Short mmCIF file of C-alpha atoms in Angstrom, two decimals:
data_model
loop_
_atom_site.label_atom_id
_atom_site.label_comp_id
_atom_site.label_asym_id
_atom_site.label_seq_id
_atom_site.Cartn_x
_atom_site.Cartn_y
_atom_site.Cartn_z
CA UNK A 584 94.24 93.44 69.17
CA UNK A 585 96.45 93.63 66.22
CA UNK A 586 99.23 95.48 68.10
CA UNK A 587 101.87 92.95 68.97
CA UNK A 588 103.43 94.86 71.86
CA UNK A 589 101.40 94.30 75.02
CA UNK A 590 99.83 97.49 76.35
CA UNK A 591 100.96 98.76 79.75
CA UNK A 592 98.01 99.00 82.15
CA UNK A 593 98.08 100.99 85.31
CA UNK A 594 95.68 99.77 87.91
CA UNK A 595 94.57 101.79 90.98
CA UNK A 596 91.58 102.29 93.17
CA UNK A 597 90.37 104.06 96.23
CA UNK A 598 89.40 101.18 98.50
CA UNK A 599 93.06 100.21 99.09
CA UNK A 600 95.19 97.60 97.47
CA UNK A 601 93.78 94.57 99.32
CA UNK A 602 90.19 95.26 98.31
CA UNK A 603 88.40 92.47 96.41
CA UNK A 604 87.34 94.89 93.66
CA UNK A 605 90.95 95.81 92.69
CA UNK A 606 92.02 92.17 92.86
CA UNK A 607 89.36 91.32 90.24
CA UNK A 608 90.33 94.26 88.01
CA UNK A 609 94.01 93.22 88.18
CA UNK A 610 93.14 89.62 87.14
CA UNK A 611 91.23 90.95 84.10
CA UNK A 612 94.02 93.50 83.20
CA UNK A 613 96.62 90.69 83.33
CA UNK A 614 94.64 88.95 80.50
CA UNK A 615 95.07 92.08 78.36
CA UNK A 616 98.47 93.58 79.02
CA UNK A 617 101.43 94.19 81.22
CA UNK A 618 100.13 95.37 84.55
CA UNK A 619 101.52 97.76 87.27
CA UNK A 620 99.47 98.43 90.30
CA UNK A 621 99.81 101.54 92.36
CA UNK A 622 97.10 101.85 95.01
CA UNK A 623 96.51 103.50 98.39
CA UNK A 624 97.72 101.55 101.46
CA UNK A 625 94.41 102.10 103.13
CA UNK A 626 90.89 103.02 102.17
CA UNK A 627 90.45 106.49 100.59
CA UNK A 628 86.75 106.57 99.72
CA UNK A 629 85.08 109.92 99.20
CA UNK A 630 88.42 111.62 98.95
CA UNK A 631 87.33 113.41 95.69
CA UNK A 632 90.27 114.93 93.86
CA UNK A 633 92.25 115.51 96.95
CA UNK A 634 96.06 115.66 96.65
CA UNK A 635 98.73 115.54 99.36
CA UNK A 636 100.56 118.88 99.48
CA UNK A 637 100.85 119.49 103.23
CA UNK A 638 102.35 116.10 104.06
CA UNK A 639 105.04 113.66 102.90
CA UNK A 640 104.29 110.82 100.66
CA UNK A 641 105.68 107.29 101.05
CA UNK A 642 105.81 104.60 98.48
CA UNK A 643 106.30 100.91 99.17
CA UNK A 644 106.47 97.77 97.08
CA UNK A 645 103.57 95.54 97.92
CA UNK A 646 104.61 91.90 97.97
CA UNK A 647 102.17 89.43 96.66
CA UNK A 648 102.99 85.92 95.76
CA UNK A 649 100.33 84.94 93.28
CA UNK A 650 101.46 87.12 90.40
CA UNK A 651 104.58 88.17 88.62
CA UNK A 652 103.74 91.87 88.07
CA UNK A 653 104.77 94.70 90.30
CA UNK A 654 102.49 96.31 92.94
CA UNK A 655 103.12 99.41 95.03
CA UNK A 656 101.19 101.19 97.72
CA UNK A 657 101.38 104.87 98.62
CA UNK A 658 100.45 106.72 101.74
CA UNK A 659 98.52 109.22 99.66
CA UNK A 660 95.11 109.64 97.90
CA UNK A 661 94.07 107.91 94.70
CA UNK A 662 95.13 111.01 92.72
CA UNK A 663 98.59 110.93 94.38
CA UNK A 664 98.84 107.19 93.33
CA UNK A 665 98.44 108.20 89.64
CA UNK A 666 100.88 111.02 89.93
CA UNK A 667 103.41 108.85 91.64
CA UNK A 668 102.95 106.10 89.12
CA UNK A 669 103.35 108.47 86.11
CA UNK A 670 106.24 110.46 87.42
CA UNK A 671 108.20 108.13 89.71
CA UNK A 672 107.39 104.48 89.33
CA UNK A 673 106.72 103.77 85.69
CA UNK A 674 109.45 104.28 83.04
CA UNK A 675 106.96 104.83 80.27
CA UNK A 676 103.55 106.31 79.88
CA UNK A 677 100.88 103.68 80.45
CA UNK A 678 98.51 102.90 77.51
CA UNK A 679 95.54 102.77 79.88
CA UNK A 680 94.62 103.49 83.52
CA UNK A 681 91.86 101.53 85.11
CA UNK A 682 90.55 102.34 88.59
CA UNK A 683 88.35 100.28 90.80
CA UNK A 684 86.36 98.05 90.78
CA UNK A 685 84.83 100.33 93.51
CA UNK A 686 82.76 98.83 96.31
CA UNK A 687 79.69 100.99 95.74
CA UNK A 688 78.09 103.14 93.16
CA UNK A 689 79.72 106.23 91.48
CA UNK A 690 76.80 107.14 89.35
CA UNK A 691 75.09 110.50 89.05
CA UNK A 692 76.59 113.15 91.34
CA UNK A 693 78.61 110.50 93.17
CA UNK A 694 81.20 110.99 90.47
CA UNK A 695 82.25 114.28 92.10
CA UNK A 696 83.02 112.73 95.55
CA UNK A 697 84.66 109.69 94.15
CA UNK A 698 88.25 108.75 94.77
CA UNK A 699 87.85 106.00 92.10
CA UNK A 700 86.79 108.46 89.41
CA UNK A 701 89.29 111.12 90.47
CA UNK A 702 92.18 108.75 89.99
CA UNK A 703 90.85 107.98 86.43
CA UNK A 704 90.26 111.77 85.90
CA UNK A 705 93.88 112.50 86.90
CA UNK A 706 95.16 109.93 84.36
CA UNK A 707 92.83 111.55 81.73
CA UNK A 708 94.35 114.89 82.51
CA UNK A 709 97.86 113.49 81.83
CA UNK A 710 96.63 112.13 78.46
CA UNK A 711 96.27 108.56 79.50
CA UNK A 712 92.99 106.87 78.35
CA UNK A 713 91.23 105.98 81.60
CA UNK A 714 88.21 104.13 82.96
CA UNK A 715 86.78 104.13 86.48
CA UNK A 716 84.68 100.93 87.41
CA UNK A 717 82.17 100.71 90.25
CA UNK A 718 79.81 98.00 91.35
CA UNK A 719 76.65 99.13 93.05
CA UNK A 720 77.33 96.90 96.04
CA UNK A 721 79.07 98.32 99.13
CA UNK A 722 79.80 94.87 100.64
CA UNK A 723 83.49 94.27 101.08
CA UNK A 724 82.91 90.68 99.93
CA UNK A 725 80.71 91.71 96.89
CA UNK A 726 80.49 89.37 93.98
CA UNK A 727 82.56 91.06 91.13
CA UNK A 728 82.47 87.96 88.92
CA UNK A 729 79.07 88.52 87.45
CA UNK A 730 80.21 91.42 85.14
CA UNK A 731 83.64 90.14 84.41
CA UNK A 732 83.12 89.62 80.69
CA UNK A 733 81.68 93.09 80.29
CA UNK A 734 84.51 94.72 82.17
CA UNK A 735 86.97 92.97 79.91
CA UNK A 736 85.07 93.95 76.84
CA UNK A 737 84.92 97.62 77.81
CA UNK A 738 88.77 97.66 78.42
CA UNK A 739 89.39 95.92 75.12
CA UNK A 740 87.29 98.44 73.20
CA UNK A 741 89.21 101.31 74.76
CA UNK A 742 92.54 99.71 74.04
CA UNK A 743 91.44 99.13 70.40
CA UNK A 744 89.75 102.48 69.70
CA UNK A 745 91.62 104.76 72.05
CA UNK A 746 89.80 107.59 73.79
CA UNK A 747 89.05 111.21 72.82
CA UNK A 748 91.35 113.56 74.71
CA UNK A 749 89.62 114.98 77.78
CA UNK A 750 87.17 112.09 78.11
CA UNK A 751 87.14 109.43 80.90
CA UNK A 752 84.72 106.58 81.22
CA UNK A 753 82.63 106.30 84.37
CA UNK A 754 81.37 102.69 84.33
CA UNK A 755 78.88 101.60 86.88
CA UNK A 756 77.66 98.00 87.22
CA UNK A 757 74.28 97.02 88.67
CA UNK A 758 74.20 94.53 91.58
CA UNK A 759 72.80 91.66 89.55
CA UNK A 760 73.68 88.21 88.33
CA UNK A 761 75.31 87.65 84.95
CA UNK A 762 71.99 86.42 83.58
CA UNK A 763 70.19 89.54 84.77
CA UNK A 764 72.63 92.05 83.35
CA UNK A 765 71.06 93.17 80.03
CA UNK A 766 74.13 94.78 78.40
CA UNK A 767 75.83 98.20 78.32
CA UNK A 768 74.29 101.66 77.86
CA UNK A 769 75.98 104.92 77.01
CA UNK A 770 74.39 107.52 79.38
CA UNK A 771 74.40 111.05 80.69
CA UNK A 772 75.01 111.65 84.44
CA UNK A 773 71.59 111.68 86.17
CA UNK A 774 70.71 114.92 87.90
CA UNK A 775 70.25 113.09 91.27
CA UNK A 776 71.70 114.26 94.57
CA UNK A 777 72.08 113.47 98.30
CA UNK A 778 69.89 114.85 101.02
CA UNK A 779 72.19 114.96 104.04
CA UNK A 780 71.19 113.67 107.41
CA UNK A 781 73.72 114.24 110.15
CA UNK A 782 73.56 111.74 112.93
CA UNK A 783 74.30 113.76 116.04
CA UNK A 784 75.83 112.00 119.05
CA UNK A 785 77.50 112.92 122.32
CA UNK A 786 80.86 111.52 123.16
CA UNK A 787 81.75 109.98 126.63
CA UNK A 788 83.05 113.52 127.54
CA UNK A 789 79.94 115.32 126.84
CA UNK A 790 80.92 116.78 123.51
CA UNK A 791 78.60 116.68 120.47
CA UNK A 792 79.74 115.28 117.27
CA UNK A 793 78.31 114.20 113.98
CA UNK A 794 78.35 111.36 111.45
CA UNK A 795 77.48 112.34 107.87
CA UNK A 796 74.77 110.18 106.46
CA UNK A 797 72.25 110.79 103.79
CA UNK A 798 69.49 109.76 101.41
CA UNK A 799 69.98 109.52 97.59
CA UNK A 800 67.28 111.33 95.76
CA UNK A 801 66.69 110.96 91.94
CA UNK A 802 64.27 113.37 90.50
CA UNK A 803 65.68 112.90 87.04
CA UNK A 804 63.32 110.65 85.08
CA UNK A 805 65.22 110.57 81.84
CA UNK A 806 65.72 107.11 80.29
CA UNK A 807 69.19 108.26 78.99
CA UNK A 808 70.61 108.56 82.54
CA UNK A 809 73.08 106.28 84.37
CA UNK A 810 70.48 105.88 87.11
CA UNK A 811 67.85 104.62 84.68
CA UNK A 812 70.38 102.18 83.19
CA UNK A 813 71.37 100.81 86.48
CA UNK A 814 67.78 100.51 87.72
CA UNK A 815 67.12 98.41 84.63
CA UNK A 816 70.05 96.14 85.04
CA UNK A 817 72.28 97.78 82.37
CA UNK A 818 75.92 98.62 82.87
CA UNK A 819 76.12 102.41 82.48
CA UNK A 820 79.00 104.24 80.80
CA UNK A 821 79.01 108.02 81.14
CA UNK A 822 81.68 109.68 79.18
CA UNK A 823 83.04 112.19 81.63
CA UNK A 824 85.12 115.28 81.20
CA UNK A 825 87.28 117.61 83.35
CA UNK A 826 86.50 120.66 81.36
CA UNK A 827 83.85 121.96 83.81
CA UNK A 828 82.96 125.06 81.76
CA UNK A 829 79.24 125.70 81.31
CA UNK A 830 79.77 126.68 77.73
CA UNK A 831 76.04 127.24 77.22
CA UNK A 832 75.93 130.01 79.86
CA UNK A 833 78.72 132.20 78.50
CA UNK A 834 76.53 134.20 76.16
CA UNK A 835 74.09 135.00 78.89
CA UNK A 836 76.75 136.20 81.27
CA UNK A 837 78.08 138.54 78.67
CA UNK A 838 74.93 140.58 79.02
CA UNK A 839 75.60 140.97 82.90
CA UNK A 840 77.11 144.10 84.36
CA UNK A 841 80.41 143.53 86.25
CA UNK A 842 81.64 147.09 86.22
CA UNK A 843 84.00 148.17 83.55
CA UNK B 1312 68.58 145.71 95.21
CA UNK B 1313 64.88 146.25 95.28
CA UNK B 1314 64.34 143.21 97.64
CA UNK B 1315 63.71 144.71 101.06
CA UNK B 1316 64.57 141.51 103.06
CA UNK B 1317 68.29 141.13 103.44
CA UNK B 1318 69.78 138.14 101.70
CA UNK B 1319 71.28 135.34 103.83
CA UNK B 1320 74.85 134.79 102.67
CA UNK B 1321 76.89 131.70 103.75
CA UNK B 1322 80.63 132.31 103.66
CA UNK B 1323 83.26 129.53 103.64
CA UNK B 1324 86.67 128.75 102.38
CA UNK B 1325 89.51 126.15 102.37
CA UNK B 1326 92.37 128.12 103.96
CA UNK B 1327 90.66 128.06 107.45
CA UNK B 1328 88.52 130.58 109.25
CA UNK B 1329 91.37 132.90 110.25
CA UNK B 1330 92.80 133.39 106.67
CA UNK B 1331 93.03 136.95 105.49
CA UNK B 1332 91.09 136.06 102.34
CA UNK B 1333 87.89 134.95 104.10
CA UNK B 1334 88.10 137.95 106.50
CA UNK B 1335 87.98 140.18 103.40
CA UNK B 1336 85.06 138.29 101.86
CA UNK B 1337 83.18 138.43 105.20
CA UNK B 1338 83.57 142.21 105.31
CA UNK B 1339 82.16 142.51 101.78
CA UNK B 1340 79.29 140.06 102.44
CA UNK B 1341 78.27 142.07 105.52
CA UNK B 1342 77.59 145.11 103.29
CA UNK B 1343 75.18 143.13 101.19
CA UNK B 1344 73.23 140.81 103.53
CA UNK B 1345 73.00 138.72 106.68
CA UNK B 1346 76.14 136.66 107.09
CA UNK B 1347 76.84 133.28 108.58
CA UNK B 1348 80.32 131.87 108.33
CA UNK B 1349 81.04 128.11 108.47
CA UNK B 1350 84.68 127.33 107.67
CA UNK B 1351 87.34 124.72 108.39
CA UNK B 1352 89.26 125.05 111.66
CA UNK B 1353 92.51 124.49 109.77
CA UNK B 1354 93.82 124.80 106.18
CA UNK B 1355 92.19 122.38 103.77
CA UNK B 1356 93.80 123.28 100.50
CA UNK B 1357 93.82 120.74 97.63
CA UNK B 1358 91.12 118.74 99.35
CA UNK B 1359 89.10 118.63 96.18
CA UNK B 1360 85.61 117.40 96.77
CA UNK B 1361 86.60 115.28 99.77
CA UNK B 1362 83.97 114.57 102.39
CA UNK B 1363 84.32 113.06 105.89
CA UNK B 1364 82.59 109.73 106.02
CA UNK B 1365 85.17 107.59 108.06
CA UNK B 1366 85.56 110.02 110.83
CA UNK B 1367 83.44 112.16 113.22
CA UNK B 1368 82.70 115.79 112.62
CA UNK B 1369 82.88 118.52 115.24
CA UNK B 1370 81.35 121.96 115.02
CA UNK B 1371 82.33 124.88 117.31
CA UNK B 1372 81.26 128.46 117.50
CA UNK B 1373 84.17 130.71 116.60
CA UNK B 1374 84.22 133.75 118.80
CA UNK B 1375 85.13 136.96 117.16
CA UNK B 1376 84.69 140.33 118.63
CA UNK B 1377 84.64 142.70 115.75
CA UNK B 1378 81.39 141.62 114.29
CA UNK B 1379 77.78 140.76 115.40
CA UNK B 1380 77.20 137.80 113.00
CA UNK B 1381 77.69 134.13 113.84
CA UNK B 1382 80.76 132.13 112.84
CA UNK B 1383 81.46 128.42 113.18
CA UNK B 1384 84.39 126.09 112.54
CA UNK B 1385 84.14 122.42 111.68
CA UNK B 1386 86.81 119.72 111.90
CA UNK B 1387 85.93 118.70 108.40
CA UNK B 1388 86.63 119.65 104.68
CA UNK B 1389 85.24 122.68 102.82
CA UNK B 1390 82.53 120.44 101.45
CA UNK B 1391 81.65 119.22 104.98
CA UNK B 1392 81.27 122.87 106.02
CA UNK B 1393 78.68 123.58 103.42
CA UNK B 1394 76.77 120.37 104.31
CA UNK B 1395 76.88 121.19 108.02
CA UNK B 1396 75.74 124.68 107.32
CA UNK B 1397 72.77 123.69 105.16
CA UNK B 1398 71.59 120.87 107.31
CA UNK B 1399 72.55 121.65 110.89
CA UNK B 1400 73.46 125.22 111.47
CA UNK B 1401 71.24 127.36 109.29
CA UNK B 1402 67.40 127.47 109.79
CA UNK B 1403 66.78 128.51 106.26
CA UNK B 1404 68.35 128.04 102.87
CA UNK B 1405 70.96 130.67 102.17
CA UNK B 1406 70.29 132.96 99.15
CA UNK B 1407 74.01 132.74 98.28
CA UNK B 1408 77.18 130.89 99.18
CA UNK B 1409 80.54 132.56 98.61
CA UNK B 1410 83.79 130.70 99.11
CA UNK B 1411 87.28 132.14 99.46
CA UNK B 1412 88.96 134.48 98.82
CA UNK B 1413 91.48 131.75 98.21
CA UNK B 1414 95.12 132.45 98.69
CA UNK B 1415 96.26 131.23 95.26
CA UNK B 1416 94.86 130.53 91.73
CA UNK B 1417 92.03 128.16 90.97
CA UNK B 1418 92.09 128.84 87.24
CA UNK B 1419 92.26 126.20 84.51
CA UNK B 1420 92.57 122.59 85.82
CA UNK B 1421 93.22 123.86 89.43
CA UNK B 1422 89.45 124.04 89.71
CA UNK B 1423 89.35 120.23 90.07
CA UNK B 1424 91.72 120.08 93.06
CA UNK B 1425 90.33 123.11 94.76
CA UNK B 1426 88.62 123.02 98.19
CA UNK B 1427 87.43 126.56 97.65
CA UNK B 1428 85.56 125.59 94.48
CA UNK B 1429 84.36 122.26 95.81
CA UNK B 1430 82.60 124.16 98.63
CA UNK B 1431 80.94 126.40 96.10
CA UNK B 1432 80.09 123.43 93.93
CA UNK B 1433 78.47 121.64 96.90
CA UNK B 1434 76.28 124.62 97.48
CA UNK B 1435 75.41 124.70 93.75
CA UNK B 1436 74.43 121.00 93.90
CA UNK B 1437 72.10 121.90 96.77
CA UNK B 1438 70.45 124.60 94.71
CA UNK B 1439 72.19 127.55 96.32
CA UNK B 1440 73.67 130.10 93.89
CA UNK B 1441 77.45 129.98 94.65
CA UNK B 1442 80.67 131.72 93.79
CA UNK B 1443 84.28 130.72 94.50
CA UNK B 1444 86.85 133.59 94.59
CA UNK B 1445 90.53 133.09 94.33
CA UNK B 1446 93.42 135.59 94.17
CA UNK B 1447 96.44 134.62 92.21
CA UNK B 1448 98.81 135.24 95.15
CA UNK B 1449 99.73 132.54 97.52
CA UNK B 1450 101.12 134.91 100.23
CA UNK B 1451 99.20 134.45 103.51
CA UNK B 1452 99.43 138.27 103.76
CA UNK B 1453 98.30 138.96 100.21
CA UNK B 1454 96.57 142.24 99.41
CA UNK B 1455 92.90 141.44 98.83
CA UNK B 1456 91.76 145.10 98.85
CA UNK B 1457 92.74 145.83 95.25
CA UNK B 1458 89.79 143.84 93.79
CA UNK B 1459 87.27 144.68 96.50
CA UNK B 1460 84.91 146.67 94.34
CA UNK B 1461 84.79 143.98 91.70
CA UNK B 1462 84.17 141.20 94.17
CA UNK B 1463 81.29 143.21 95.62
CA UNK B 1464 79.90 143.92 92.05
CA UNK B 1465 80.07 140.29 91.09
CA UNK B 1466 78.14 139.25 94.32
CA UNK B 1467 75.54 141.98 93.74
CA UNK B 1468 74.95 140.80 90.10
CA UNK B 1469 74.34 137.25 91.27
CA UNK B 1470 72.01 138.38 94.07
CA UNK B 1471 70.12 140.54 91.55
CA UNK B 1472 70.02 138.12 88.62
CA UNK B 1473 70.12 134.66 90.32
CA UNK B 1474 72.02 131.85 88.79
CA UNK B 1475 71.12 129.12 86.31
CA UNK B 1476 70.57 125.72 88.11
CA UNK B 1477 73.68 123.67 87.96
CA UNK B 1478 76.11 126.62 87.37
CA UNK B 1479 78.66 127.90 89.78
CA UNK B 1480 81.03 130.80 89.17
CA UNK B 1481 84.80 130.31 89.38
CA UNK B 1482 86.22 133.75 89.88
CA UNK B 1483 89.99 134.33 89.71
CA UNK B 1484 91.61 137.67 90.43
CA UNK B 1485 95.02 138.59 89.02
CA UNK B 1486 97.87 139.82 91.36
CA UNK B 1487 97.61 143.37 90.39
CA UNK B 1488 96.83 146.87 91.69
CA UNK B 1489 93.38 148.43 91.48
CA UNK B 1490 94.64 150.57 88.60
CA UNK B 1491 96.11 147.64 86.75
CA UNK B 1492 92.92 145.50 86.86
CA UNK B 1493 91.18 146.09 83.47
CA UNK B 1494 87.86 144.59 84.37
CA UNK B 1495 85.94 141.22 84.29
CA UNK B 1496 85.99 138.65 81.44
CA UNK B 1497 83.66 135.66 81.08
CA UNK B 1498 85.91 132.78 80.10
CA UNK B 1499 86.17 129.14 79.44
CA UNK B 1500 88.52 126.94 81.56
CA UNK B 1501 91.93 126.89 79.90
CA UNK B 1502 93.28 123.49 78.90
CA UNK B 1503 96.40 123.86 81.01
CA UNK B 1504 97.86 121.40 83.41
CA UNK B 1505 100.55 120.51 85.91
CA UNK B 1506 103.66 118.52 85.21
CA UNK B 1507 104.52 116.84 88.47
CA UNK B 1508 108.00 116.91 89.94
CA UNK B 1509 108.40 114.84 93.06
CA UNK B 1510 111.02 116.10 95.38
CA UNK B 1511 112.52 112.88 96.76
CA UNK B 1512 114.24 113.05 100.14
CA UNK B 1513 115.48 110.66 102.88
CA UNK B 1514 114.31 110.92 106.38
CA UNK B 1515 116.68 110.74 109.40
CA UNK B 1516 115.86 107.02 109.67
CA UNK B 1517 117.02 106.25 106.11
CA UNK B 1518 113.52 105.93 104.61
CA UNK B 1519 112.67 107.70 101.23
CA UNK B 1520 109.75 110.10 100.98
CA UNK B 1521 108.39 112.54 98.52
CA UNK B 1522 107.04 116.06 98.38
CA UNK B 1523 104.64 116.73 95.48
CA UNK B 1524 105.73 119.81 93.52
CA UNK B 1525 105.12 120.70 89.93
CA UNK B 1526 105.18 123.17 87.06
CA UNK B 1527 102.09 124.68 85.53
CA UNK B 1528 101.98 124.37 81.77
CA UNK B 1529 99.56 126.24 79.56
CA UNK B 1530 99.52 125.15 75.89
CA UNK B 1531 96.09 126.65 75.34
CA UNK B 1532 96.61 129.92 73.46
CA UNK B 1533 92.86 130.77 73.28
CA UNK B 1534 92.06 134.40 74.17
CA UNK B 1535 88.71 133.24 75.61
CA UNK B 1536 90.44 131.31 78.50
CA UNK B 1537 90.77 132.22 82.16
CA UNK B 1538 94.54 131.96 81.89
CA UNK B 1539 94.55 134.59 79.06
CA UNK B 1540 92.34 136.95 81.01
CA UNK B 1541 94.51 136.60 84.10
CA UNK B 1542 97.78 137.11 82.18
CA UNK B 1543 96.18 140.26 80.79
CA UNK B 1544 95.11 141.62 84.22
CA UNK B 1545 91.40 140.87 83.87
CA UNK B 1546 89.37 139.12 86.55
CA UNK B 1547 88.20 135.84 85.01
CA UNK B 1548 84.78 134.33 85.58
CA UNK B 1549 84.35 130.70 84.36
CA UNK B 1550 80.74 129.41 84.59
CA UNK B 1551 81.40 125.98 86.00
CA UNK B 1552 79.08 122.98 86.18
CA UNK B 1553 78.93 119.65 88.03
CA UNK B 1554 77.27 117.82 85.13
CA UNK B 1555 80.52 116.15 83.97
CA UNK B 1556 78.99 114.29 81.03
CA UNK B 1557 80.93 114.77 77.78
CA UNK B 1558 77.67 115.06 75.83
CA UNK B 1559 79.40 115.53 72.54
CA UNK B 1560 80.98 112.02 72.73
CA UNK B 1561 77.82 109.99 73.38
CA UNK B 1562 76.97 109.55 69.63
CA UNK B 1563 80.47 108.26 68.83
CA UNK B 1564 80.36 105.78 71.72
CA UNK B 1565 77.01 104.37 70.54
CA UNK B 1566 78.94 102.97 67.54
CA UNK B 1567 81.38 101.01 69.75
CA UNK B 1568 80.92 97.26 70.54
CA UNK B 1569 80.35 96.54 74.20
CA UNK B 1570 78.91 93.05 73.77
CA UNK B 1571 75.18 92.59 73.77
#
């Protein structure tokens, strides 16, 4: 980077501040700029774009001894963390927000349930270039080192080139060794989905309850999708937007009859 | 409708099963088909697309004496309700899912935080035509009767014409009398946003905490937006999609350098 002033990088996630994924991302971010971490004090997976409006929020400095940057936890969701960072903790707007590295895939429709991506989205809404990173490995001790160079390169590109307003990167990394990873592909979100399977049980007091489980189904055979890229050991980047309008359908709807 | 078999309509919301908005929506749905209600047992506003994966889910029949259809509550989020309905409670796929009527706006960027819309989105993902309805009035005793005819007409149009795969309606209703409401407009999502203001307080034990509050800012002056429609006493319909890909940005990104 030609810019002499170091960029301010906000790091967050949804697995909580002690997760291995965020520790990896912090160590990469520290090579590229001034780092502030604001992350949930406990795991917040599958929180989607939830925000805390019916409860109070607490913020605490998180003491860590390996580094010299500041870290904070909040009692809220990933989106709350970004809001708290922007409006209470930081004294200037960050140049970049990175979220993750998530323990588990956020490809295809998973983007919509993902706390990792919602945090990045929230930063995007606030005009901060933002990237969500996820590794397709749910293990809490997953090996994040294999894709380290790519993650760094993606962040560097965004710091150098900026990001179009309204766009956020959804980056997914295959579970593969450094040698197996073939490179980066720009993709569209695959049209894949979950088929739910509720695991019904009875508690010791005779009351039925359920665990949500499911099977991921991909009927989308396109070779331009994130699922295809990941299946073929590419890192996928889907440029993702929060304008949810189905612009292509507006013309059709204007022919419908909604009364006067 | 020419179809002789009555359509099966799943009704849900995020304000909880006793909210006035869902009671209105149920009474309209009953005029148009067979109704099953599956809604949260307590308010779940601003839950976004959260799902319950780290906790158990309970389902209970909700006894009500005015009607002869079935109603259920779940201990989960709006999205959980739709999943439970489709996969555990209903014995066939509903012909339509309607969510709301929300007490408060889900226009512009609010769509992304909205439990009401996430429930509708979840139905859409499962291939069920779906509509989220919201009234721009946060009062728990808001007057939902003013727009009753329009809500019914919108549901009838969807039942008659079907819905393109991947599209969900986000319907917002202005706070206005029947006479003041000018009609329905098909819109795009306005590029408006919230500026957060955290209300910082100290608890009786000396610890600081925050309430999230904010100010809604609309810099988007387009007359094709949902905000414009609502400001001018139109009911807005934004066709909304869960393919979040910023397709227009893929070409540009292919010129970037992400390593090999």
